[in-house]
Coordinates of C-alpha atoms and ligand atoms in Angstrom, one line a residue:
M1 CA 8.3 -11.4 -31.9
N2 CA 9.2 -7.8 -32.7
K3 CA 11.5 -5.6 -30.5
L4 CA 8.6 -4.0 -28.7
E5 CA 7.1 -7.3 -27.6
T6 CA 10.5 -8.8 -26.6
S7 CA 11.3 -5.8 -24.4
K8 CA 7.7 -5.9 -22.9
E9 CA 8.4 -9.5 -21.8
L10 CA 11.6 -8.5 -20.0
V11 CA 9.5 -5.8 -18.1
A12 CA 6.9 -8.4 -17.1
A13 CA 9.6 -10.9 -16.1
N14 CA 11.2 -8.8 -13.4
R15 CA 8.1 -6.9 -12.2
E16 CA 7.8 -8.9 -9.0
Q17 CA 11.4 -8.4 -8.3
R18 CA 11.1 -4.6 -8.7
K19 CA 8.0 -4.2 -6.6
D20 CA 9.8 -3.3 -3.3
Q21 CA 12.9 -1.9 -4.8
T22 CA 13.6 1.7 -3.7
F23 CA 15.4 3.9 -6.2
P24 CA 17.6 6.7 -4.8
Q25 CA 16.8 10.3 -5.5
A26 CA 19.5 12.1 -7.4
S27 CA 21.7 14.8 -5.9
Q28 CA 21.0 18.4 -6.9
D29 CA 24.2 18.6 -8.8
E30 CA 23.4 15.5 -10.8
K31 CA 19.9 16.8 -11.6
D32 CA 21.2 20.1 -12.8
K33 CA 23.8 18.4 -15.0
I34 CA 21.2 16.0 -16.6
V35 CA 18.7 18.8 -17.1
R36 CA 21.3 21.0 -18.8
L37 CA 22.4 18.3 -21.1
F38 CA 19.1 16.8 -22.1
H39 CA 16.2 19.0 -21.3
P40 CA 14.9 20.8 -24.5
D41 CA 14.9 24.2 -22.6
Y42 CA 18.7 24.0 -23.0
H43 CA 18.9 23.2 -26.7
A44 CA 20.6 26.3 -28.0
E45 CA 19.6 25.7 -31.6
G46 CA 15.9 25.8 -30.6
Y47 CA 16.3 29.5 -29.5
R48 CA 16.9 33.0 -30.8
P49 CA 16.7 36.5 -29.5
I50 CA 13.5 38.5 -29.8
R51 CA 14.2 41.5 -32.0
I52 CA 11.5 43.9 -31.1
G53 CA 8.9 44.8 -28.4
P54 CA 9.0 44.8 -24.6
N55 CA 11.3 41.7 -24.4
K56 CA 13.7 42.8 -27.1
G57 CA 17.1 41.1 -26.7
E58 CA 15.8 38.2 -24.6
R59 CA 15.8 34.7 -25.9
T60 CA 12.9 32.5 -26.6
V61 CA 12.1 29.5 -28.8
H62 CA 11.8 30.2 -32.6
E63 CA 8.1 29.4 -32.6
I64 CA 7.2 32.1 -30.0
A65 CA 9.7 34.7 -31.4
D66 CA 8.1 34.3 -34.8
L67 CA 4.7 35.0 -33.4
L68 CA 5.9 38.1 -31.5
E69 CA 7.4 39.4 -34.7
S70 CA 4.4 38.8 -37.0
K71 CA 2.0 41.5 -38.1
S72 CA -1.5 42.0 -36.9
P73 CA -4.1 40.7 -39.4
L74 CA -5.9 44.1 -39.1
F75 CA -5.2 47.2 -41.1
K76 CA -6.4 50.2 -39.2
E77 CA -7.4 52.0 -42.3
E78 CA -9.8 49.2 -43.4
L79 CA -11.6 48.6 -40.2
S80 CA -14.5 50.6 -38.7
L81 CA -14.1 50.4 -34.9
K82 CA -17.8 50.7 -34.2
P83 CA -18.6 48.3 -31.4
A84 CA -21.0 45.5 -31.9
H85 CA -20.9 44.8 -28.2
S86 CA -20.2 46.8 -25.1
T87 CA -19.4 45.4 -21.7
D88 CA -17.7 46.1 -18.3
I89 CA -15.4 43.1 -18.7
L90 CA -14.4 41.1 -21.8
I91 CA -12.9 37.8 -21.0
I92 CA -11.0 36.3 -23.9
G93 CA -10.8 32.5 -23.4
G94 CA -13.3 29.9 -22.3
G95 CA -11.2 27.5 -20.2
G96 CA -11.0 27.2 -16.5
A97 CA -9.3 30.6 -15.9
G98 CA -11.8 32.5 -18.0
A99 CA -14.7 30.8 -16.4
A100 CA -13.4 31.4 -12.9
A101 CA -12.8 35.0 -13.7
A102 CA -16.3 35.4 -15.2
L103 CA -17.9 34.0 -12.1
A104 CA -15.9 36.2 -9.7
A105 CA -16.6 39.3 -11.9
K106 CA -20.3 38.6 -12.0
E107 CA -20.5 38.1 -8.3
A108 CA -18.8 41.5 -7.9
G109 CA -21.6 43.0 -9.9
A110 CA -20.0 43.5 -13.3
D111 CA -21.5 43.0 -16.7
V112 CA -19.3 40.2 -18.3
M113 CA -18.9 38.7 -21.7
I114 CA -16.8 35.7 -22.6
A115 CA -15.3 35.3 -26.1
T116 CA -13.8 31.9 -26.9
K117 CA -12.0 30.5 -30.0
L118 CA -13.8 27.1 -30.0
R119 CA -16.6 26.0 -27.8
F120 CA -16.9 27.2 -24.2
G121 CA -14.8 24.7 -22.2
D122 CA -12.5 23.6 -25.0
S123 CA -9.2 24.1 -23.2
N124 CA -6.2 22.6 -21.5
T125 CA -8.2 22.6 -18.3
V126 CA -10.2 19.6 -19.4
M127 CA -7.0 17.8 -20.4
A128 CA -5.5 18.0 -16.8
E129 CA -6.0 14.5 -15.4
G130 CA -4.2 14.0 -12.1
G131 CA -5.3 16.6 -9.6
M132 CA -5.2 20.1 -8.1
Q133 CA -2.7 20.9 -5.3
V134 CA -4.1 22.3 -2.1
A135 CA -2.4 22.2 1.3
A136 CA -5.3 20.5 3.0
G137 CA -3.6 17.6 4.8
K138 CA -3.1 17.5 8.6
D139 CA 0.7 17.7 8.4
D140 CA 0.7 20.1 5.5
S141 CA 0.6 23.9 5.3
P142 CA 0.7 26.7 2.7
I143 CA 4.3 27.2 3.8
T144 CA 5.3 23.6 2.9
H145 CA 3.4 24.0 -0.4
F146 CA 5.3 27.2 -1.1
K147 CA 8.7 25.6 -0.4
D148 CA 8.0 22.6 -2.6
T149 CA 6.8 24.8 -5.5
M150 CA 9.8 27.2 -5.1
K151 CA 12.2 24.2 -5.2
G152 CA 10.4 22.7 -8.3
G153 CA 10.5 26.1 -10.0
H154 CA 14.3 26.4 -9.4
F155 CA 13.6 29.3 -7.1
K156 CA 12.7 31.5 -10.0
N157 CA 9.0 31.8 -9.0
D158 CA 7.7 35.3 -8.2
P159 CA 7.4 34.9 -4.4
L160 CA 4.4 37.2 -3.9
L161 CA 2.4 35.5 -6.7
L162 CA 3.3 32.1 -5.3
K163 CA 2.5 33.1 -1.7
T164 CA -0.9 34.2 -2.7
L165 CA -1.5 31.0 -4.7
V166 CA -0.7 28.6 -1.9
E167 CA -2.4 30.7 0.8
E168 CA -5.7 30.9 -1.2
G169 CA -5.5 27.1 -2.1
P170 CA -7.9 25.9 0.7
S171 CA -10.5 28.6 0.0
A172 CA -10.3 27.9 -3.7
A173 CA -11.1 24.2 -3.0
Q174 CA -13.9 25.3 -0.7
W175 CA -15.4 27.5 -3.4
L176 CA -15.3 24.6 -5.9
L177 CA -17.0 22.3 -3.4
G178 CA -19.7 24.9 -3.0
L179 CA -20.2 24.9 -6.8
G180 CA -20.6 21.1 -6.7
I181 CA -17.3 19.6 -7.7
S182 CA -17.0 15.9 -6.7
F183 CA -13.5 15.5 -5.4
D184 CA -12.6 11.9 -4.4
R185 CA -13.2 11.0 -0.8
D186 CA -12.0 8.2 1.5
E187 CA -14.4 5.7 3.2
E188 CA -15.1 8.2 6.0
G189 CA -16.1 10.9 3.6
N190 CA -12.9 13.0 4.0
L191 CA -11.2 14.5 1.0
K192 CA -8.6 12.1 -0.3
L193 CA -5.1 13.5 -1.0
K194 CA -2.7 11.9 -3.4
S195 CA 1.0 12.4 -4.2
G196 CA 2.7 14.0 -7.2
G197 CA 6.2 14.7 -8.3
G198 CA 8.3 17.1 -6.3
T199 CA 5.8 17.3 -3.4
S200 CA 6.8 16.5 0.1
R201 CA 3.2 15.8 1.2
P202 CA 0.2 14.1 -0.4
R203 CA -1.6 17.3 -1.7
L204 CA -3.6 16.4 -4.8
L205 CA -7.3 16.7 -4.7
T206 CA -8.6 14.5 -7.5
C207 CA -11.7 13.4 -9.4
K208 CA -10.3 10.0 -10.4
D209 CA -8.1 10.7 -13.5
Y210 CA -10.7 13.2 -14.9
T211 CA -9.9 16.1 -12.5
G212 CA -9.8 18.9 -15.1
L213 CA -12.8 17.6 -16.9
E214 CA -14.9 17.6 -13.7
L215 CA -13.5 21.0 -12.7
M216 CA -14.5 22.5 -16.1
R217 CA -17.9 20.9 -15.9
T218 CA -18.5 22.5 -12.5
L219 CA -17.4 25.9 -13.7
K220 CA -19.3 25.7 -17.0
D221 CA -22.5 24.8 -15.2
A222 CA -22.1 27.8 -12.9
V223 CA -21.4 30.2 -15.8
L224 CA -24.4 29.0 -17.7
N225 CA -26.6 29.3 -14.6
E226 CA -25.5 32.9 -14.2
G227 CA -26.6 33.7 -17.8
I228 CA -23.2 35.2 -18.7
R229 CA -23.0 36.1 -22.4
I230 CA -20.7 33.8 -24.4
L231 CA -19.5 34.2 -28.0
E232 CA -18.2 30.9 -29.2
F233 CA -16.0 30.4 -32.3
S234 CA -14.9 34.0 -31.9
P235 CA -11.2 34.3 -31.1
A236 CA -9.5 37.7 -30.4
V237 CA -7.1 38.9 -33.1
E238 CA -6.2 42.3 -31.7
L239 CA -6.6 44.3 -28.5
L240 CA -7.9 47.8 -28.6
S241 CA -6.3 50.8 -26.8
D242 CA -7.5 54.3 -25.8
G243 CA -4.5 55.9 -27.5
R244 CA -3.0 56.7 -24.1
G245 CA -1.9 53.1 -23.2
A246 CA -4.9 51.6 -21.6
C247 CA -6.8 48.6 -23.0
T248 CA -10.4 49.3 -24.0
G249 CA -11.6 46.1 -25.8
A250 CA -10.7 43.7 -28.6
V251 CA -11.4 42.8 -32.1
L252 CA -12.7 39.2 -32.5
K253 CA -13.0 37.1 -35.6
N254 CA -16.3 35.4 -36.2
L255 CA -15.1 32.1 -37.5
D256 CA -18.5 31.2 -39.1
A257 CA -19.2 34.5 -40.9
H258 CA -15.5 35.4 -41.4
Q259 CA -16.2 38.9 -40.0
W260 CA -14.5 41.1 -37.5
I261 CA -16.5 41.8 -34.2
V262 CA -15.5 44.9 -32.3
V263 CA -16.1 44.7 -28.5
Q264 CA -15.8 47.7 -26.3
A265 CA -14.9 46.8 -22.7
K266 CA -13.8 48.8 -19.6
T267 CA -11.4 46.0 -18.8
V268 CA -10.2 42.9 -20.6
I269 CA -9.0 39.6 -19.1
L270 CA -6.8 37.5 -21.4
A271 CA -7.2 33.8 -20.5
T272 CA -6.1 32.3 -23.8
G273 CA -4.1 29.4 -22.4
G274 CA -0.9 27.9 -23.5
S275 CA 1.2 27.1 -26.6
G276 CA 1.5 23.3 -27.0
R277 CA 0.1 23.3 -30.5
L278 CA 3.1 25.3 -31.7
H279 CA 4.9 21.9 -31.3
I280 CA 8.0 23.7 -30.0
Q281 CA 11.2 22.0 -31.1
G282 CA 9.1 19.4 -33.0
F283 CA 7.6 17.8 -29.9
P284 CA 4.2 16.2 -29.8
T285 CA 1.8 17.8 -27.3
S286 CA -0.8 17.0 -24.7
N287 CA -2.6 20.3 -25.3
H288 CA -6.0 20.9 -26.8
F289 CA -6.3 22.0 -30.5
G290 CA -6.6 25.7 -29.7
A291 CA -3.4 26.1 -27.6
T292 CA -1.5 28.4 -30.0
A293 CA -0.2 31.0 -27.6
D294 CA -2.7 33.7 -28.9
G295 CA -2.5 35.9 -25.8
L296 CA 1.3 36.5 -26.1
P297 CA 1.5 38.5 -29.4
L298 CA -1.7 40.3 -28.5
A299 CA -0.3 41.5 -25.1
C300 CA 3.2 42.2 -26.5
R301 CA 1.8 44.4 -29.4
M302 CA 0.1 46.5 -26.7
G303 CA 3.4 46.8 -24.9
A304 CA 3.0 44.3 -22.0
S305 CA 6.2 42.3 -21.2
L306 CA 6.5 38.6 -20.9
T307 CA 8.4 36.8 -18.2
M308 CA 10.4 33.6 -18.6
A309 CA 9.3 33.2 -22.2
D310 CA 12.1 30.7 -22.7
T311 CA 10.9 27.9 -20.5
F312 CA 8.4 25.1 -21.3
Q313 CA 7.3 22.0 -19.6
Y314 CA 7.7 18.7 -21.3
H315 CA 5.5 16.2 -19.4
P316 CA 7.6 13.1 -18.9
T317 CA 4.9 10.7 -19.9
G318 CA 3.2 11.4 -23.2
V319 CA 2.2 8.4 -25.2
A320 CA 4.9 7.2 -27.7
F321 CA 3.0 4.1 -29.0
P322 CA 0.4 3.5 -30.5
E323 CA 1.4 6.4 -32.7
Q324 CA -2.2 7.5 -33.2
M325 CA -2.0 8.6 -29.6
A326 CA 1.4 10.3 -29.8
G327 CA 1.8 13.0 -27.2
I328 CA -1.4 12.3 -25.3
L329 CA -1.0 12.7 -21.5
V330 CA -0.5 9.8 -19.2
T331 CA -1.1 11.3 -15.9
E332 CA 1.7 11.7 -13.4
A333 CA -0.8 10.4 -10.8
I334 CA 0.0 6.9 -12.1
R335 CA 3.6 7.3 -10.9
G336 CA 2.2 8.7 -7.7
A337 CA 0.3 5.4 -7.3
G338 CA 3.5 3.4 -7.9
A339 CA 4.0 2.9 -11.6
Q340 CA 7.7 2.6 -12.5
L341 CA 9.7 3.9 -15.5
V342 CA 11.9 1.2 -17.0
N343 CA 14.1 1.0 -20.0
R344 CA 14.4 -1.6 -22.7
S345 CA 15.9 -4.2 -20.4
G346 CA 13.3 -3.6 -17.7
A347 CA 15.7 -1.6 -15.5
R348 CA 14.7 1.5 -13.6
F349 CA 16.8 4.6 -14.3
V350 CA 15.2 7.5 -12.3
Y351 CA 13.1 8.0 -9.1
E352 CA 9.7 8.5 -10.7
L353 CA 8.5 11.3 -8.4
E354 CA 11.4 13.7 -9.0
T355 CA 10.3 17.0 -10.6
R356 CA 9.1 16.9 -14.2
D357 CA 12.1 18.6 -15.9
F358 CA 14.5 16.1 -14.4
V359 CA 12.3 13.0 -15.1
A360 CA 11.8 14.2 -18.7
A361 CA 15.5 14.9 -19.2
S362 CA 16.3 11.4 -17.8
I363 CA 13.9 9.7 -20.3
I364 CA 15.4 11.7 -23.2
K365 CA 18.9 10.7 -21.9
E366 CA 18.0 7.0 -21.6
C367 CA 16.7 7.0 -25.2
A368 CA 19.6 9.1 -26.6
E369 CA 22.1 6.7 -25.1
G370 CA 20.5 3.6 -26.7
R371 CA 18.6 2.2 -23.8
G372 CA 15.1 3.1 -25.1
V373 CA 12.7 1.0 -27.0
E374 CA 12.1 1.6 -30.7
T375 CA 8.6 1.7 -32.2
P376 CA 8.0 0.1 -35.6
S377 CA 8.4 3.6 -37.3
G378 CA 11.7 4.3 -35.5
K379 CA 10.5 6.6 -32.7
K380 CA 11.9 6.0 -29.2
G381 CA 10.4 5.6 -25.7
V382 CA 10.7 3.9 -22.4
W383 CA 8.1 1.8 -20.5
L384 CA 5.7 3.1 -17.9
D385 CA 4.9 -0.1 -16.0
F386 CA 1.1 0.3 -15.3
P387 CA 0.5 -3.3 -14.0
M388 CA 2.9 -2.4 -11.1
V389 CA 0.1 -0.2 -9.7
N390 CA -2.3 -3.1 -9.2
L391 CA 0.5 -5.3 -7.9
K392 CA 1.3 -2.7 -5.2
N393 CA -2.3 -1.5 -4.3
G394 CA -4.6 -4.4 -5.1
P395 CA -6.2 -6.0 -8.2
D396 CA -8.9 -3.3 -8.7
Y397 CA -6.9 -0.2 -8.1
L398 CA -6.5 0.9 -11.7
D399 CA -10.2 0.3 -12.4
H400 CA -11.2 2.5 -9.4
H401 CA -8.7 5.3 -9.8
F402 CA -7.7 5.4 -13.5
P403 CA -10.8 4.7 -15.6
N404 CA -9.8 7.3 -18.1
M405 CA -6.4 5.6 -18.8
I406 CA -8.1 2.2 -19.1
R407 CA -10.6 3.6 -21.6
Q408 CA -8.1 5.5 -23.7
F409 CA -5.9 2.5 -24.3
S410 CA -8.7 0.0 -24.7
R411 CA -9.7 1.8 -27.9
F412 CA -6.4 0.4 -29.3
Q413 CA -7.0 -3.1 -27.8
M414 CA -4.4 -2.4 -25.1
D415 CA -5.1 -3.3 -21.5
V416 CA -3.0 -1.2 -19.1
R417 CA -3.9 -3.6 -16.3
K418 CA -1.8 -6.2 -18.0
E419 CA 0.8 -4.4 -20.1
P420 CA 3.2 -1.4 -19.8
I421 CA 2.8 1.6 -22.0
L422 CA 5.6 3.2 -24.1
I423 CA 6.0 6.8 -23.3
Y424 CA 8.2 9.8 -24.2
P425 CA 8.1 13.5 -23.1
T426 CA 5.4 15.6 -24.6
L427 CA 5.0 19.4 -24.7
H428 CA 2.7 20.2 -21.9
Y429 CA 2.9 23.6 -20.4
Q430 CA 4.2 27.1 -20.9
N431 CA 6.0 28.0 -17.7
G432 CA 6.3 31.7 -18.5
G433 CA 3.9 34.1 -20.0
V434 CA 2.6 37.7 -19.6
K435 CA 4.0 39.4 -16.5
I436 CA 1.2 40.1 -14.0
N437 CA 0.8 41.6 -10.5
V438 CA -1.0 39.9 -7.6
D439 CA -4.4 41.1 -9.0
G440 CA -3.6 39.6 -12.4
E441 CA -3.0 42.9 -14.1
S442 CA -0.4 43.2 -16.8
E443 CA 1.8 46.2 -17.3
I444 CA -1.0 47.6 -19.5
K445 CA -3.7 49.4 -17.6
N446 CA -7.0 47.6 -17.6
L447 CA -5.5 44.5 -19.3
F448 CA -5.6 41.5 -16.9
V449 CA -4.2 38.0 -17.7
A450 CA -5.0 34.7 -16.0
G451 CA -4.0 31.1 -16.2
E452 CA -1.4 29.6 -18.5
A453 CA -1.1 32.8 -20.6
S454 CA 0.4 34.5 -17.5
G455 CA 3.9 33.9 -16.1
G456 CA 5.9 34.0 -12.9
I457 CA 4.0 31.8 -10.5
H458 CA 5.6 28.5 -11.4
G459 CA 9.2 29.6 -12.0
R460 CA 11.0 27.5 -14.6
N461 CA 9.2 24.2 -13.9
R462 CA 5.7 23.9 -12.7
L463 CA 4.7 21.2 -10.2
M464 CA 1.8 18.9 -11.1
G465 CA -1.6 20.1 -10.0
N466 CA -0.5 23.7 -9.5
S467 CA -2.0 24.9 -12.8
L468 CA -5.6 23.8 -11.8
L469 CA -5.1 25.8 -8.6
D470 CA -3.6 28.8 -10.5
I471 CA -6.6 29.1 -12.9
I472 CA -9.0 29.2 -9.9
V473 CA -7.0 31.5 -7.6
Y474 CA -5.8 33.9 -10.3
G475 CA -8.9 33.6 -12.5
R476 CA -11.0 34.8 -9.5
R477 CA -8.5 37.5 -8.5
A478 CA -8.4 38.9 -12.0
G479 CA -12.3 38.8 -12.2
K480 CA -12.6 40.7 -8.9
A481 CA -9.9 43.3 -9.6
A482 CA -11.2 43.9 -13.2
S483 CA -14.7 44.4 -11.8
A484 CA -13.5 46.9 -9.2
R485 CA -11.7 48.8 -11.9
A486 CA -14.6 48.7 -14.3
K487 CA -16.8 50.3 -11.6
M488 CA -14.6 53.4 -11.6
A489 CA -14.0 53.6 -15.4
E490 CA -15.9 55.1 -18.3
P491 CA -15.8 53.2 -21.6
G492 CA -12.6 54.4 -23.4
N493 CA -11.9 55.4 -27.0
L494 CA -11.4 52.5 -29.4
T495 CA -8.1 52.8 -31.4
L496 CA -5.5 50.6 -32.9
E497 CA -2.8 53.2 -32.3
H498 CA -0.5 50.7 -30.6
L499 CA -0.2 49.0 -34.0
D500 CA 1.5 52.2 -35.4
R501 CA 4.2 51.9 -32.8
F502 CA 4.5 48.2 -33.4
N503 CA 4.7 48.5 -37.2
Q504 CA 7.3 51.2 -36.9
E505 CA 9.4 48.9 -34.7
L506 CA 9.2 46.1 -37.3
E507 CA 10.2 48.6 -40.0
K508 CA 13.1 49.9 -38.0
A509 CA 14.4 46.4 -37.3
S510 CA 14.0 45.5 -41.0
I511 CA 11.6 42.7 -40.2
H512 CA 9.2 42.0 -43.0
P513 CA 7.0 39.1 -41.7
G514 CA 5.2 37.1 -44.2
K515 CA 2.7 35.9 -41.6
T516 CA 0.2 37.3 -39.2
S517 CA -0.4 36.4 -35.5
P518 CA -2.2 35.1 -33.5
I519 CA -2.2 32.1 -35.8
L520 CA -5.4 30.6 -34.1
F521 CA -4.9 27.1 -35.4
P522 CA -1.9 24.8 -35.8
D523 CA -0.7 24.2 -39.3
Y524 CA -1.3 20.5 -40.0
V525 CA -1.6 20.7 -43.8
R526 CA 0.5 18.0 -45.2
K527 CA 3.2 19.6 -47.3
E528 CA 3.1 16.8 -49.9
E529 CA -0.6 17.3 -50.4
V530 CA -0.1 20.9 -51.1
T531 CA 2.7 20.1 -53.6
K532 CA 0.4 17.5 -55.3
K533 CA -2.5 20.0 -55.6
S534 CA -0.4 22.8 -56.9
A535 CA 1.4 20.6 -59.4
Ligands
LIG601 O1 -1.0 19.7 -13.5 C1 -0.8 18.9 -14.4 O2 -0.1 19.1 -15.4 C2 -1.5 17.6 -14.4 C3 -2.5 17.4 -13.3 C4 -1.1 16.6 -15.2 C5 -1.1 15.1 -14.9 O3 -0.1 14.5 -15.0 O4 -2.2 14.6 -14.7

């Protein structure tokens, strides 16, 4: 028997004994200490100062700093800025935030166009499994939701952005129900609320473990029914300005024809999502293929600042084995339902519903100190004891509530009803992003930002389920505000003048980047293949 199998047997052997065991929550001091020592946000060597732009002097990870200091792929002298399309609002990004913004803008009477890098709906939204937080329980309130989220974010959240998020939670859920989302309900037909890490009340509205997928289906149907124009396979590569600091459109790249497409817009909403596919500090990711932080260099080259660009979320439970699934999300809801985290000897080492940064740091610590389990290729992980869920809740619980998990692992002949799964933290979410106000507007006039590309709402550590709420609340707010602005505005001049200032800054700082940004796709070319071909 190999090491994995031997350890799995230990986990099975003491499962019954662990069933009613309570594990103490850590003190704040202990949490802070472990997070500082083991969370990747505190690995000094992963970071460097940004040398130019609105965040000059601040630290971020190498991967983001490199993007911010890369050149635009466009040369102003070579490009005619004659628009191929003209619209009131250009929404860049076809995930949940972009779709919610499009619906709100359309409802407010604007002419809307969505441009998306891949297909409409390809986004991190569909990857969110475990739920959307809304203070809808009898003993819950937006104030309690606010307090939990502030605590989870280490009190670094922008209070006004957060207040608006939690207050508008119930109406956001109502809006989605009106569009036809099928949230889970109890036997009496009431909405069912589940628990997540760091929440003092059950507050998650769920669609089994397919919540983001069902949410995106609902939004997508509504957008298609409204007849909103969508350009697929057309990512933005540069924003356009009127020469006086306001945003007036964007240049897209048609990935099929390899041509630039110029879009003139009275307002632009960036909803380009997160950065997991940058594989920050070498971590695997739970993110979709297009998550390459495109919005950040675009906004910064225009002069918009970022906030908290140094903090990222590593979801505690990404798959560690089988390695073909490395990094794929195992929903936190499984821990909410009673699954325990145990080390190589089958011993628990952390209370499973602490906030994500602490749970992730505790797993990294357990492995670093030799109590993890080694995969055949030498990777490390700890067990997430799935069968405990049925032991605690009844023999069919996993089938009813976690069909996605059962299906994903069954493709590798693994039955989560019978065996634990080896997990390790996976790069999941960009906590910071472009600074916005409560209407979703950045520091650049007529440039709005919604969803994961924006920053400030979640502080330095997002709670589970708050991003699905964020994309609805702030997607809609940005859509409404951009529409109101567009009503008062005339189409602006189309220039790339902001690139002159940006290029001068690069020059002055003696930065001569070999690369351009946004990068649009992760670089998965195997280095040895390149070497072979060029030999
Ligand atoms: O909000 C999330 O990140 C989420 C719902 C993830 C999960 O564990 O399912």
